Amino acid sequence: MIPSNFTYHAPSDLEQVFSLFDTYGKQAKVLAGGHSLLPMMKFRFAEPKQLIDLAGIDALKGVTVKDKVIDIGATTTETSILNHPELKKLCPLLVEATRLIADPQVRNRGTIGGDIAHGDPGNDHPSVMLALDATFHLASAQGTRLVKADNFFLGTYQTALQEGELLTRISIPLSVASRPFGFRKLKRKTGDFATAACALTLVKEGNQCREVRIALTNLGPKSFRAEQAEYLLNSTSISEDSINAAVHLAMQACEPAKDQRGDSQYKTNMAGEMLRRALDDAMA
Amino acid sequence: MSHKKISFKLNGKTAEVEVEDRTLLVHAIREKLNMTGTHIGCDTSHCGVCTVDIDGESVKSCTLLAVQAAGKNIVTVEGLADDKGLHAVQAAFIQEHGLQCGFCTTGMMMRAYRFLQENPEPTEEEIRWGLSGNLCRCTGYQNIIKAVMTASKNLKEVATAE
């Protein structure tokens, strides 16, 4: 319950953040919503010496839509995503998935950027971002580089973010955001991380789909795309046989950790079932 | 060890308190400011018995540093009743038997207080979803749902009368 000692910083712009990064290096951790970091600090799984609160940086908040891109600031809260007047229409997958993250209080604090940058395979946004072909803006004192969601998640709690970098914005192409989608999450109770979940988007052409993007949650050390299943669905028409084959391929790509949510076999089977249902939803 | 003197609004009054950077808001409220209605029921941010209202949002005060609350407007259960008496939410929890041991009640009522402003006429399903961040060991939730329904009706009548 009691975190170790640290020094708290509340910068008001990005330059100050980078300057603190420069001064403290690996000792520094950014504090966004704090609903993954503080719980880890309370167990002393994490003991950062310097905490940099991003709450005072307005440039990191808010959703804008322009030039065929939905642009979401990293410290936009889950509640702000749910309550946004346009997002439900423009990017229903993101809103549906956000409804199933945590609980109201946590969603008031937890941010989309924190959910992504944490790199927890149990978090929901990583798969949603993979399915939406999102691009992440990683800023540092040297400038900003763009990294696709496909290249961002490297392992459990490991991402492409390097020392001195901050995830500042998330860009989702409107063309993908508006596609038919499916999101299915199996969980033990409201507020729990997924036992297995699947996010997917696709382009429908009669009984055929193309450009399908299938992402799986909590079924390996990181969120990942089931690429062989995607390839198969893109190259055949949708039938009981092709769905069964795709489900089989997706299940082969799973390597879930055994824990209190179930053993590897159960989770893998549930991954197949979540894909089957998400695909049904998207093709309906 | 890093200390800071911070101030925030607590139930309408300015509260000044000296905290360590690592002090959790729930501890500052309970131990430094002696508002002990806000409780602690877990160490994993699940139970919601520490729920308080900060700048118009329900927040679990165990998962916020006190320094993060500097300058904010905080309402705890002690701030619900006014000189006219109990808040409609409090009265409804009594009427509908929405509490037994009372340990979750303070957080539950703070959440219900805000939830009914977010959604003044909720369905039963919406109440269950809206209060899903608050655990209760005693009631089985049924009477809590009734209490929130009753509070919703009473608040609407008050609003109409005014």
Short mmCIF file of C-alpha atoms in Angstrom, two decimals:
data_model
loop_
_atom_site.label_atom_id
_atom_site.label_comp_id
_atom_site.label_asym_id
_atom_site.label_seq_id
_atom_site.Cartn_x
_atom_site.Cartn_y
_atom_site.Cartn_z
CA MET A 1 0.00 0.00 0.00
CA ILE A 2 2.86 2.41 0.75
CA PRO A 3 5.09 3.49 -2.15
CA SER A 4 8.80 4.15 -1.73
CA ASN A 5 10.02 7.71 -1.53
CA PHE A 6 10.36 9.75 -4.66
CA THR A 7 10.39 13.37 -5.75
CA TYR A 8 7.31 14.67 -7.56
CA HIS A 9 7.56 17.04 -10.51
CA ALA A 10 4.67 18.84 -12.20
CA PRO A 11 5.99 20.37 -15.44
CA SER A 12 3.70 22.60 -17.47
CA ASP A 13 5.14 21.97 -20.93
CA LEU A 14 7.00 19.32 -22.92
CA GLU A 15 10.33 21.16 -22.81
CA GLN A 16 10.33 20.83 -19.04
CA VAL A 17 9.54 17.12 -19.35
CA PHE A 18 12.50 16.56 -21.69
CA SER A 19 14.74 18.58 -19.42
CA LEU A 20 13.71 16.36 -16.47
CA PHE A 21 14.34 13.27 -18.63
CA ASP A 22 17.79 14.66 -19.37
CA THR A 23 18.56 15.31 -15.71
CA TYR A 24 17.26 12.06 -14.26
CA GLY A 25 17.56 9.48 -17.05
CA LYS A 26 16.38 6.03 -16.00
CA GLN A 27 15.42 7.28 -12.50
CA ALA A 28 12.46 9.16 -13.96
CA LYS A 29 9.01 7.80 -14.69
CA VAL A 30 6.10 9.72 -16.16
CA LEU A 31 2.84 9.76 -14.22
CA ALA A 32 -0.24 9.89 -16.42
CA GLY A 33 -3.50 8.58 -14.93
CA GLY A 34 -1.44 6.64 -12.40
CA HIS A 35 -3.75 3.62 -12.42
CA SER A 36 -1.07 1.15 -13.45
CA LEU A 37 2.02 2.92 -12.10
CA LEU A 38 0.77 3.80 -8.60
CA PRO A 39 -0.60 0.26 -7.99
CA MET A 40 2.84 -1.11 -8.95
CA MET A 41 4.55 1.44 -6.72
CA LYS A 42 2.24 0.56 -3.83
CA PHE A 43 3.49 -3.03 -4.11
CA ARG A 44 7.04 -1.74 -4.67
CA PHE A 45 7.23 -3.58 -7.96
CA ALA A 46 8.30 -0.18 -9.26
CA GLU A 47 10.37 2.29 -7.23
CA PRO A 48 11.08 5.29 -9.43
CA LYS A 49 13.04 8.04 -7.72
CA GLN A 50 11.56 10.87 -9.79
CA LEU A 51 7.93 11.08 -10.84
CA ILE A 52 6.98 13.45 -13.66
CA ASP A 53 3.26 14.25 -13.63
CA LEU A 54 1.88 15.02 -17.11
CA ALA A 55 -1.46 16.40 -15.84
CA GLY A 56 -0.39 20.04 -16.26
CA ILE A 57 0.41 19.69 -19.96
CA ASP A 58 -2.69 20.71 -21.91
CA ALA A 59 -1.10 19.90 -25.27
CA LEU A 60 -1.35 16.18 -24.42
CA LYS A 61 -5.14 16.22 -23.89
CA GLY A 62 -8.07 16.02 -26.21
CA VAL A 63 -9.38 14.56 -29.45
CA THR A 64 -9.30 16.34 -32.80
CA VAL A 65 -10.42 15.18 -36.23
CA LYS A 66 -8.77 16.64 -39.28
CA ASP A 67 -7.18 15.62 -42.57
CA LYS A 68 -8.83 12.20 -42.48
CA VAL A 69 -7.13 11.37 -39.17
CA ILE A 70 -8.44 11.05 -35.62
CA ASP A 71 -5.78 12.53 -33.39
CA ILE A 72 -5.94 11.64 -29.69
CA GLY A 73 -3.70 13.24 -27.07
CA ALA A 74 -1.92 10.68 -24.91
CA THR A 75 -3.37 11.90 -21.60
CA THR A 76 -6.98 11.85 -22.85
CA THR A 77 -8.89 9.83 -20.27
CA GLU A 78 -10.98 6.77 -21.04
CA THR A 79 -14.06 8.70 -19.84
CA SER A 80 -13.32 11.52 -22.28
CA ILE A 81 -13.18 8.95 -25.08
CA LEU A 82 -16.53 7.47 -23.99
CA ASN A 83 -18.17 10.90 -23.72
CA HIS A 84 -16.73 12.38 -26.90
CA PRO A 85 -19.61 13.60 -29.08
CA GLU A 86 -18.21 12.24 -32.38
CA LEU A 87 -16.01 9.27 -31.58
CA LYS A 88 -18.84 6.75 -31.23
CA LYS A 89 -19.79 7.46 -34.81
CA LEU A 90 -16.28 7.92 -36.22
CA CYS A 91 -14.48 5.13 -34.40
CA PRO A 92 -17.02 2.80 -32.78
CA LEU A 93 -14.44 0.06 -32.12
CA LEU A 94 -12.45 2.38 -29.84
CA VAL A 95 -15.55 3.43 -27.89
CA GLU A 96 -16.96 -0.12 -27.56
CA ALA A 97 -13.60 -1.40 -26.31
CA THR A 98 -13.18 1.51 -23.88
CA ARG A 99 -16.56 0.70 -22.32
CA LEU A 100 -15.07 -2.65 -21.29
CA ILE A 101 -11.94 -1.22 -19.67
CA ALA A 102 -11.83 -1.14 -15.86
CA ASP A 103 -14.62 0.78 -14.05
CA PRO A 104 -15.97 4.36 -13.99
CA GLN A 105 -13.51 5.71 -11.41
CA VAL A 106 -10.51 4.16 -13.15
CA ARG A 107 -11.72 5.45 -16.53
CA ASN A 108 -11.85 8.98 -15.04
CA ARG A 109 -8.11 8.82 -14.46
CA GLY A 110 -6.64 6.19 -16.77
CA THR A 111 -5.44 7.55 -20.10
CA ILE A 112 -5.27 5.99 -23.55
CA GLY A 113 -1.58 6.82 -23.81
CA GLY A 114 -0.79 5.23 -20.48
CA ASP A 115 -2.74 2.10 -21.40
CA ILE A 116 -0.66 1.81 -24.59
CA ALA A 117 2.73 2.81 -23.18
CA HIS A 118 2.44 0.45 -20.20
CA GLY A 119 2.91 -2.48 -22.58
CA ASP A 120 0.86 -4.86 -20.45
CA PRO A 121 -0.45 -7.73 -22.62
CA GLY A 122 -3.62 -7.59 -20.49
CA ASN A 123 -4.47 -4.03 -21.54
CA ASP A 124 -7.13 -3.57 -24.23
CA HIS A 125 -5.95 -0.54 -26.21
CA PRO A 126 -2.87 -2.21 -27.74
CA SER A 127 -4.99 -4.70 -29.72
CA VAL A 128 -7.51 -2.03 -30.61
CA MET A 129 -4.67 0.13 -31.94
CA LEU A 130 -3.30 -2.79 -33.98
CA ALA A 131 -6.75 -3.40 -35.47
CA LEU A 132 -7.12 0.32 -36.26
CA ASP A 133 -3.66 0.62 -37.84
CA ALA A 134 -2.81 3.45 -35.43
CA THR A 135 0.38 5.49 -35.46
CA PHE A 136 2.06 6.69 -32.28
CA HIS A 137 3.92 9.98 -31.93
CA LEU A 138 7.05 9.51 -29.82
CA ALA A 139 8.52 12.88 -28.88
CA SER A 140 11.92 13.67 -27.40
CA ALA A 141 14.19 16.69 -27.10
CA GLN A 142 15.45 15.76 -30.59
CA GLY A 143 12.01 15.85 -32.23
CA THR A 144 9.14 13.48 -32.92
CA ARG A 145 9.23 10.12 -34.65
CA LEU A 146 6.22 8.17 -35.81
CA VAL A 147 5.91 4.47 -35.00
CA LYS A 148 3.14 2.22 -36.25
CA ALA A 149 1.28 0.18 -33.64
CA ASP A 150 2.55 -2.86 -35.58
CA ASN A 151 6.13 -1.96 -34.60
CA PHE A 152 5.51 -0.62 -31.10
CA PHE A 153 4.77 -3.60 -28.85
CA LEU A 154 7.93 -5.62 -28.24
CA GLY A 155 7.21 -7.76 -25.18
CA THR A 156 5.67 -7.73 -21.72
CA TYR A 157 6.01 -4.11 -20.49
CA GLN A 158 8.39 -3.54 -23.40
CA THR A 159 7.67 -1.09 -26.20
CA ALA A 160 9.57 0.89 -28.82
CA LEU A 161 9.64 3.90 -26.45
CA GLN A 162 13.24 4.75 -25.68
CA GLU A 163 14.77 6.60 -22.76
CA GLY A 164 14.05 10.30 -23.17
CA GLU A 165 10.94 9.70 -25.27
CA LEU A 166 7.30 10.36 -24.48
CA LEU A 167 4.20 9.05 -26.24
CA THR A 168 2.37 12.30 -27.00
CA ARG A 169 -0.37 11.50 -29.54
CA ILE A 170 -2.14 8.63 -31.22
CA SER A 171 -3.32 8.93 -34.83
CA ILE A 172 -6.00 6.70 -36.28
CA PRO A 173 -6.86 6.89 -39.98
CA LEU A 174 -10.57 7.68 -40.41
CA SER A 175 -10.74 5.23 -43.31
CA VAL A 176 -9.89 2.35 -40.96
CA ALA A 177 -11.80 3.75 -37.99
CA SER A 178 -15.05 3.63 -39.98
CA ARG A 179 -14.68 0.01 -41.16
CA PRO A 180 -16.88 -2.83 -39.95
CA PHE A 181 -15.36 -4.11 -36.72
CA GLY A 182 -15.64 -6.69 -34.00
CA PHE A 183 -14.53 -6.55 -30.38
CA ARG A 184 -15.02 -9.45 -28.03
CA LYS A 185 -13.58 -9.69 -24.54
CA LEU A 186 -13.98 -12.67 -22.24
CA LYS A 187 -13.49 -11.70 -18.63
CA ARG A 188 -14.31 -13.09 -15.21
CA LYS A 189 -16.08 -9.93 -14.11
CA THR A 190 -16.54 -6.25 -14.95
CA GLY A 191 -13.26 -4.46 -14.51
CA ASP A 192 -11.05 -7.51 -14.99
CA PHE A 193 -8.39 -7.89 -17.65
CA ALA A 194 -9.31 -10.22 -20.49
CA THR A 195 -8.95 -13.97 -20.26
CA ALA A 196 -8.93 -13.61 -24.05
CA ALA A 197 -10.02 -10.81 -26.35
CA CYS A 198 -10.07 -10.07 -30.04
CA ALA A 199 -10.29 -6.76 -31.88
CA LEU A 200 -10.68 -6.74 -35.64
CA THR A 201 -11.52 -4.47 -38.54
CA LEU A 202 -12.17 -5.40 -42.16
CA VAL A 203 -13.53 -4.24 -45.48
CA LYS A 204 -16.62 -6.15 -46.57
CA GLU A 205 -17.29 -7.04 -50.17
CA GLY A 206 -20.34 -9.28 -50.30
CA ASN A 207 -19.30 -12.61 -48.85
CA GLN A 208 -15.65 -11.68 -49.05
CA CYS A 209 -13.51 -9.59 -46.75
CA ARG A 210 -10.23 -7.90 -47.40
CA GLU A 211 -7.73 -5.87 -45.43
CA VAL A 212 -8.80 -7.72 -42.30
CA ARG A 213 -6.73 -6.86 -39.25
CA ILE A 214 -7.07 -9.29 -36.33
CA ALA A 215 -5.43 -8.47 -32.99
CA LEU A 216 -5.46 -10.62 -29.87
CA THR A 217 -5.24 -9.52 -26.22
CA ASN A 218 -3.61 -11.35 -23.30
CA LEU A 219 -2.74 -14.36 -25.45
CA GLY A 220 1.02 -13.98 -25.46
CA PRO A 221 3.77 -11.78 -24.02
CA LYS A 222 2.32 -8.85 -26.01
CA SER A 223 -0.73 -7.94 -28.07
CA PHE A 224 -0.20 -9.21 -31.60
CA ARG A 225 -1.82 -9.62 -34.98
CA ALA A 226 -2.87 -13.07 -36.17
CA GLU A 227 -1.32 -12.55 -39.58
CA GLN A 228 -1.78 -16.03 -41.02
CA ALA A 229 -5.46 -15.95 -40.15
CA GLU A 230 -5.72 -12.51 -41.77
CA TYR A 231 -4.04 -13.79 -44.93
CA LEU A 232 -6.38 -16.73 -45.18
CA LEU A 233 -9.53 -14.65 -44.68
CA ASN A 234 -8.34 -12.07 -47.21
CA SER A 235 -7.78 -14.69 -49.85
CA THR A 236 -10.96 -16.79 -49.54
CA SER A 237 -14.67 -16.10 -49.25
CA ILE A 238 -16.23 -16.27 -45.80
CA SER A 239 -17.63 -19.74 -45.12
CA GLU A 240 -17.80 -22.14 -42.22
CA ASP A 241 -14.65 -23.80 -43.56
CA SER A 242 -12.62 -20.64 -44.03
CA ILE A 243 -13.64 -19.34 -40.59
CA ASN A 244 -12.67 -22.63 -38.97
CA ALA A 245 -9.33 -22.56 -40.73
CA ALA A 246 -8.67 -18.93 -39.72
CA VAL A 247 -9.63 -19.65 -36.11
CA HIS A 248 -7.23 -22.59 -36.14
CA LEU A 249 -4.38 -20.43 -37.47
CA ALA A 250 -5.03 -17.70 -34.92
CA MET A 251 -5.03 -20.24 -32.11
CA GLN A 252 -1.67 -21.57 -33.30
CA ALA A 253 -0.22 -18.08 -32.91
CA CYS A 254 -1.25 -17.88 -29.22
CA GLU A 255 1.17 -18.50 -26.38
CA PRO A 256 -0.76 -17.35 -23.32
CA ALA A 257 0.68 -17.51 -19.82
CA LYS A 258 -1.05 -19.85 -17.38
CA ASP A 259 -2.54 -17.99 -14.43
CA GLN A 260 -5.70 -17.69 -12.34
CA ARG A 261 -7.68 -16.92 -15.53
CA GLY A 262 -6.93 -20.38 -16.90
CA ASP A 263 -4.33 -22.62 -18.45
CA SER A 264 -2.82 -22.15 -21.85
CA GLN A 265 -5.22 -24.51 -23.63
CA TYR A 266 -8.35 -22.85 -22.24
CA LYS A 267 -7.15 -19.37 -23.13
CA THR A 268 -6.14 -20.47 -26.62
CA ASN A 269 -9.57 -22.01 -27.21
CA MET A 270 -11.21 -18.83 -25.94
CA ALA A 271 -9.03 -16.79 -28.33
CA GLY A 272 -10.52 -18.82 -31.18
CA GLU A 273 -14.02 -18.27 -29.86
CA MET A 274 -13.53 -14.51 -29.42
CA LEU A 275 -12.21 -14.30 -32.99
CA ARG A 276 -15.19 -16.29 -34.27
CA ARG A 277 -17.65 -13.95 -32.53
CA ALA A 278 -15.80 -10.75 -33.47
CA LEU A 279 -15.76 -11.88 -37.09
CA ASP A 280 -19.48 -12.67 -36.93
CA ASP A 281 -20.13 -9.16 -35.59
CA ALA A 282 -18.02 -7.51 -38.29
CA MET A 283 -19.62 -9.51 -41.13
CA ALA A 284 -23.19 -9.14 -39.80
CA MET B 1 12.31 12.73 1.83
CA SER B 2 10.40 15.30 -0.09
CA HIS B 3 7.64 17.24 1.68
CA LYS B 4 5.20 19.71 0.24
CA LYS B 5 2.58 21.99 1.68
CA ILE B 6 -0.53 21.80 -0.45
CA SER B 7 -4.05 23.13 -0.26
CA PHE B 8 -7.33 22.11 -1.81
CA LYS B 9 -11.03 22.64 -1.24
CA LEU B 10 -12.45 19.92 0.98
CA ASN B 11 -16.23 19.96 1.41
CA GLY B 12 -16.37 23.64 0.62
CA LYS B 13 -13.57 24.74 2.96
CA THR B 14 -9.93 25.33 2.14
CA ALA B 15 -7.78 22.58 3.63
CA GLU B 16 -4.04 23.04 4.01
CA VAL B 17 -1.92 20.03 4.68
CA GLU B 18 1.74 19.06 4.67
CA VAL B 19 2.37 15.76 2.93
CA GLU B 20 5.21 13.68 1.59
CA ASP B 21 5.32 13.43 -2.17
CA ARG B 22 4.40 9.76 -1.81
CA THR B 23 1.42 10.33 0.52
CA LEU B 24 -1.75 8.90 -1.00
CA LEU B 25 -4.74 11.23 -1.07
CA VAL B 26 -6.80 8.78 0.99
CA HIS B 27 -4.22 8.91 3.79
CA ALA B 28 -4.04 12.71 3.67
CA ILE B 29 -7.84 12.91 3.97
CA ARG B 30 -8.10 10.34 6.76
CA GLU B 31 -4.96 10.84 8.80
CA LYS B 32 -4.04 14.49 8.31
CA LEU B 33 -7.50 16.01 7.92
CA ASN B 34 -9.39 13.50 10.10
CA MET B 35 -12.18 12.93 7.61
CA THR B 36 -12.43 9.21 8.28
CA GLY B 37 -15.61 8.48 6.34
CA THR B 38 -13.45 7.67 3.31
CA HIS B 39 -12.25 4.09 3.79
CA ILE B 40 -9.56 1.71 2.49
CA GLY B 41 -10.69 -1.77 1.45
CA CYS B 42 -7.92 -3.04 -0.83
CA ASP B 43 -4.47 -2.29 -2.15
CA THR B 44 -5.14 -2.98 -5.84
CA SER B 45 -7.55 -0.13 -6.71
CA HIS B 46 -10.57 -2.41 -7.09
CA CYS B 47 -12.96 -1.86 -4.19
CA GLY B 48 -13.83 1.82 -4.50
CA VAL B 49 -14.52 2.39 -0.78
CA CYS B 50 -12.06 5.31 -0.99
CA THR B 51 -14.13 7.03 -3.73
CA VAL B 52 -14.31 10.80 -3.43
CA ASP B 53 -15.49 13.47 -5.86
CA ILE B 54 -12.72 15.58 -7.38
CA ASP B 55 -13.61 18.47 -9.69
CA GLY B 56 -16.85 16.75 -10.62
CA GLU B 57 -15.50 13.23 -11.14
CA SER B 58 -15.50 10.08 -9.03
CA VAL B 59 -11.94 9.12 -8.18
CA LYS B 60 -10.43 6.34 -6.07
CA SER B 61 -8.41 8.37 -3.59
CA CYS B 62 -6.08 5.41 -2.90
CA THR B 63 -4.73 5.73 -6.43
CA LEU B 64 -3.97 9.41 -6.42
CA LEU B 65 -1.13 11.19 -4.68
CA ALA B 66 -2.17 13.97 -2.34
CA VAL B 67 0.11 16.33 -4.29
CA GLN B 68 -1.93 15.58 -7.41
CA ALA B 69 -5.00 16.99 -5.66
CA ALA B 70 -3.44 20.39 -5.00
CA GLY B 71 -5.83 23.16 -6.00
CA LYS B 72 -8.72 20.78 -6.65
CA ASN B 73 -12.25 20.77 -5.30
CA ILE B 74 -12.84 17.60 -3.27
CA VAL B 75 -16.10 16.36 -1.78
CA THR B 76 -16.13 13.44 0.66
CA VAL B 77 -19.11 11.79 2.33
CA GLU B 78 -18.88 14.28 5.19
CA GLY B 79 -19.79 16.97 2.67
CA LEU B 80 -22.96 15.34 1.34
CA ALA B 81 -25.47 16.49 3.95
CA ASP B 82 -26.20 20.20 4.25
CA ASP B 83 -28.04 22.29 6.85
CA LYS B 84 -31.35 21.12 5.38
CA GLY B 85 -30.45 17.53 6.27
CA LEU B 86 -29.33 14.38 4.52
CA HIS B 87 -28.63 14.33 0.82
CA ALA B 88 -31.25 12.39 -1.20
CA VAL B 89 -28.69 9.64 -1.79
CA GLN B 90 -28.05 9.21 1.94
CA ALA B 91 -31.76 9.19 2.78
CA ALA B 92 -32.42 6.61 0.07
CA PHE B 93 -29.68 4.25 1.32
CA ILE B 94 -31.37 4.28 4.74
CA GLN B 95 -34.88 3.87 3.34
CA GLU B 96 -34.01 0.98 1.01
CA HIS B 97 -31.66 -0.77 3.45
CA GLY B 98 -28.74 -0.22 1.07
CA LEU B 99 -26.11 -0.80 3.74
CA GLN B 100 -25.23 -3.20 6.50
CA CYS B 101 -21.68 -2.90 7.87
CA GLY B 102 -21.43 0.55 6.30
CA PHE B 103 -17.82 0.18 5.20
CA CYS B 104 -18.49 0.49 1.44
CA THR B 105 -21.39 2.89 1.97
CA THR B 106 -19.39 6.10 1.99
CA GLY B 107 -17.63 5.34 -1.29
CA MET B 108 -20.83 3.86 -2.72
CA MET B 109 -22.79 7.02 -1.89
CA MET B 110 -20.08 9.30 -3.27
CA ARG B 111 -20.20 7.33 -6.52
CA ALA B 112 -24.04 7.35 -6.57
CA TYR B 113 -24.01 11.11 -5.90
CA ARG B 114 -21.91 11.74 -9.02
CA PHE B 115 -23.49 8.98 -11.11
CA LEU B 116 -26.96 10.52 -10.70
CA GLN B 117 -25.60 13.79 -12.06
CA GLU B 118 -24.08 11.97 -15.04
CA ASN B 119 -27.27 10.00 -15.59
CA PRO B 120 -30.29 11.39 -13.67
CA GLU B 121 -32.76 8.72 -14.80
CA PRO B 122 -30.81 5.48 -15.05
CA THR B 123 -32.10 1.99 -15.75
CA GLU B 124 -31.20 -0.81 -13.37
CA GLU B 125 -28.56 -2.04 -15.81
CA GLU B 126 -27.03 1.43 -16.08
CA ILE B 127 -26.85 1.69 -12.28
CA ARG B 128 -25.06 -1.66 -12.02
CA TRP B 129 -22.57 -0.60 -14.71
CA GLY B 130 -22.19 2.90 -13.28
CA LEU B 131 -21.40 1.56 -9.82
CA SER B 132 -19.20 -1.31 -10.99
CA GLY B 133 -16.12 0.29 -9.46
CA ASN B 134 -17.56 -0.19 -5.95
CA LEU B 135 -17.53 -3.55 -4.17
CA CYS B 136 -19.86 -4.51 -1.32
CA ARG B 137 -19.57 -7.61 0.84
CA CYS B 138 -22.85 -7.30 2.73
CA THR B 139 -25.83 -6.29 0.64
CA GLY B 140 -25.62 -8.32 -2.55
CA TYR B 141 -26.14 -4.97 -4.29
CA GLN B 142 -29.91 -5.40 -4.78
CA ASN B 143 -30.91 -2.81 -2.19
CA ILE B 144 -28.16 -0.48 -3.32
CA ILE B 145 -29.75 -0.49 -6.78
CA LYS B 146 -33.12 0.26 -5.17
CA ALA B 147 -31.54 3.08 -3.15
CA VAL B 148 -30.07 4.69 -6.25
CA MET B 149 -33.45 4.34 -8.03
CA THR B 150 -35.21 5.96 -5.08
CA ALA B 151 -32.63 8.74 -4.88
CA SER B 152 -33.08 9.35 -8.61
CA LYS B 153 -36.85 9.76 -8.14
CA ASN B 154 -36.45 12.00 -5.09
CA LEU B 155 -33.88 14.22 -6.78
CA LYS B 156 -36.18 14.59 -9.76
CA GLU B 157 -39.10 15.60 -7.51
CA VAL B 158 -36.91 18.16 -5.74
CA ALA B 159 -35.75 19.53 -9.09
CA THR B 160 -39.34 19.78 -10.34
CA ALA B 161 -40.50 21.48 -7.12
CA GLU B 162 -37.74 24.09 -7.44
#
